[in-house]
mmCIF file of C-alpha atoms in Angstrom:
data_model
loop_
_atom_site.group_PDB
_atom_site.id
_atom_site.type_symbol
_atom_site.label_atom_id
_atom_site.label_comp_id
_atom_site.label_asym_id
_atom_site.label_seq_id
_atom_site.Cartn_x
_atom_site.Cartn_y
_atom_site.Cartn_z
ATOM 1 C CA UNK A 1 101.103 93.300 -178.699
ATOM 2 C CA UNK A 2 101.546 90.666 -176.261
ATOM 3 C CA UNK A 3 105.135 90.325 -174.729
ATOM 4 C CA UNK A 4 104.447 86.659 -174.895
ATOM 5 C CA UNK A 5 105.659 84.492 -178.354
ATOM 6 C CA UNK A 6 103.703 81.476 -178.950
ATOM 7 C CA UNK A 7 106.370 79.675 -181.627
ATOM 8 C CA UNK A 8 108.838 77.625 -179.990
ATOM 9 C CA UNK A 9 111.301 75.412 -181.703
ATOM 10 C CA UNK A 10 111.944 72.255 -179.681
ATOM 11 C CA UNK A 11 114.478 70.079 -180.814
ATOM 12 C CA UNK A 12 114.154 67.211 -178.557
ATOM 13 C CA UNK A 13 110.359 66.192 -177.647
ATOM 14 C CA UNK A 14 111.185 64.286 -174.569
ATOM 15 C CA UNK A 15 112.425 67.999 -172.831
ATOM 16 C CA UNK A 16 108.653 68.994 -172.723
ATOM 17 C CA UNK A 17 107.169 66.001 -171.658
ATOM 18 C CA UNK A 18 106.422 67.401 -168.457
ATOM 19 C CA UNK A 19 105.629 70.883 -170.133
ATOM 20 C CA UNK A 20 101.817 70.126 -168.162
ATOM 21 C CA UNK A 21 103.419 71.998 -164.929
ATOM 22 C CA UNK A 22 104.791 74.378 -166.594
ATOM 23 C CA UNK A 23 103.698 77.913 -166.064
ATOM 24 C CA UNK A 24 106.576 79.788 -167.595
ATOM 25 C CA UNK A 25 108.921 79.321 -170.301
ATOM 26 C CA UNK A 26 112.218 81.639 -170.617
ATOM 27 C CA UNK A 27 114.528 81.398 -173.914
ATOM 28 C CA UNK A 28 117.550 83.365 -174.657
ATOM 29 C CA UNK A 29 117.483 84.891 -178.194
ATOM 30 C CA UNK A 30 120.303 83.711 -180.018
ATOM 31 C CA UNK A 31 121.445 83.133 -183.530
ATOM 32 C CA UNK A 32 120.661 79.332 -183.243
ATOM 33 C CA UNK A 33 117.142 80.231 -182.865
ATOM 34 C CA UNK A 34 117.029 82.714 -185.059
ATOM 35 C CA UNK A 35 119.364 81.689 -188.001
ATOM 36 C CA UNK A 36 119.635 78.198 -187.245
ATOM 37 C CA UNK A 37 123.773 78.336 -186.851
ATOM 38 C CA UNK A 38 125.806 80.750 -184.582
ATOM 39 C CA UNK A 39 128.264 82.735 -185.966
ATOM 40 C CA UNK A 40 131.266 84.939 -185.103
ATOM 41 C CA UNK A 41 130.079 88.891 -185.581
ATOM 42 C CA UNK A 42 131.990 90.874 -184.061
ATOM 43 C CA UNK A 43 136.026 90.081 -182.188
ATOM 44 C CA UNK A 44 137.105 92.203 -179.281
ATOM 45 C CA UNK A 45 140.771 92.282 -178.369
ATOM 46 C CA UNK A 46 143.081 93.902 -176.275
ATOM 47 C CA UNK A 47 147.116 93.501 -177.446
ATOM 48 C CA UNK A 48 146.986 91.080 -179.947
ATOM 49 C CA UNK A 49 145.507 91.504 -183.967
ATOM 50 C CA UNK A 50 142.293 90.085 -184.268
ATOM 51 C CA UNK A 51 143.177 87.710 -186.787
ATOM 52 C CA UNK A 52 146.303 85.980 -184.221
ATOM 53 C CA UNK A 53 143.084 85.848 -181.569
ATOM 54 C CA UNK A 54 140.943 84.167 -183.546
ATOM 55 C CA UNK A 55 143.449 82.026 -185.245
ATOM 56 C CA UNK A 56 144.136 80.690 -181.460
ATOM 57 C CA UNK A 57 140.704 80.325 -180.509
ATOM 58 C CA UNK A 58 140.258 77.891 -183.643
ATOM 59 C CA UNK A 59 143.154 75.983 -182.786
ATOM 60 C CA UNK A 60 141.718 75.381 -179.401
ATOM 61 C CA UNK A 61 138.052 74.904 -180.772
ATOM 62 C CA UNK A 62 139.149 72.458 -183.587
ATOM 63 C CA UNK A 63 138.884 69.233 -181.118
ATOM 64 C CA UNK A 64 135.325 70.353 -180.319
ATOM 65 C CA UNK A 65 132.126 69.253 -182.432
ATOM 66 C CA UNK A 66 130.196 72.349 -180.336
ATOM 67 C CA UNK A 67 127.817 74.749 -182.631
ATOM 68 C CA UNK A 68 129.842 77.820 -181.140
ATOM 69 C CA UNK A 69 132.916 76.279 -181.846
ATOM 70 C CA UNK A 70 132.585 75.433 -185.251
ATOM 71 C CA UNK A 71 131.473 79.122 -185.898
ATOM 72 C CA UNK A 72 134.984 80.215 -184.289
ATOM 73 C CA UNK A 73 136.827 78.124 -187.122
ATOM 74 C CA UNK A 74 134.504 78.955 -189.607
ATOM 75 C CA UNK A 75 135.071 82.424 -188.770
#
């Protein structure tokens, strides 16, 4: 099997309109490829519950329209 993937999901066109040149293409592997929508798996903390952590972290992601940060107060 090759260890190159041929499908790529571009959401804006206009970032491969000089895709010509281009000899290489890197991609992290995340859930917003994968699933479509990140979201909160796993929560690592060190002195404070889990739930007051992430019950902070959505009070200072609330403001934000950001993918990860609506999967923070989703979670």
């Amino acid at each position: 099997e090759s260890m190159y993937k041929k499908n790529i999901l571009v959401s804006h066109k206009a970032a491969f309109s000089d895709s010509a040149y281009m000899n290489l293409l890197f991609s992290d592997k995340t859930g917003t490829i994968t699933e479509g929508n990140p979201v909160v798996t796993d929560i690592l903390s060190d002195g404070i519950s889990e739930d007051e952590l992430l019950k902070i972290a959505a009070s200072v992601e609330k403001p934000s329209e950001h993918p990860l940060a609506g999967a923070i107060i989703e979670a």
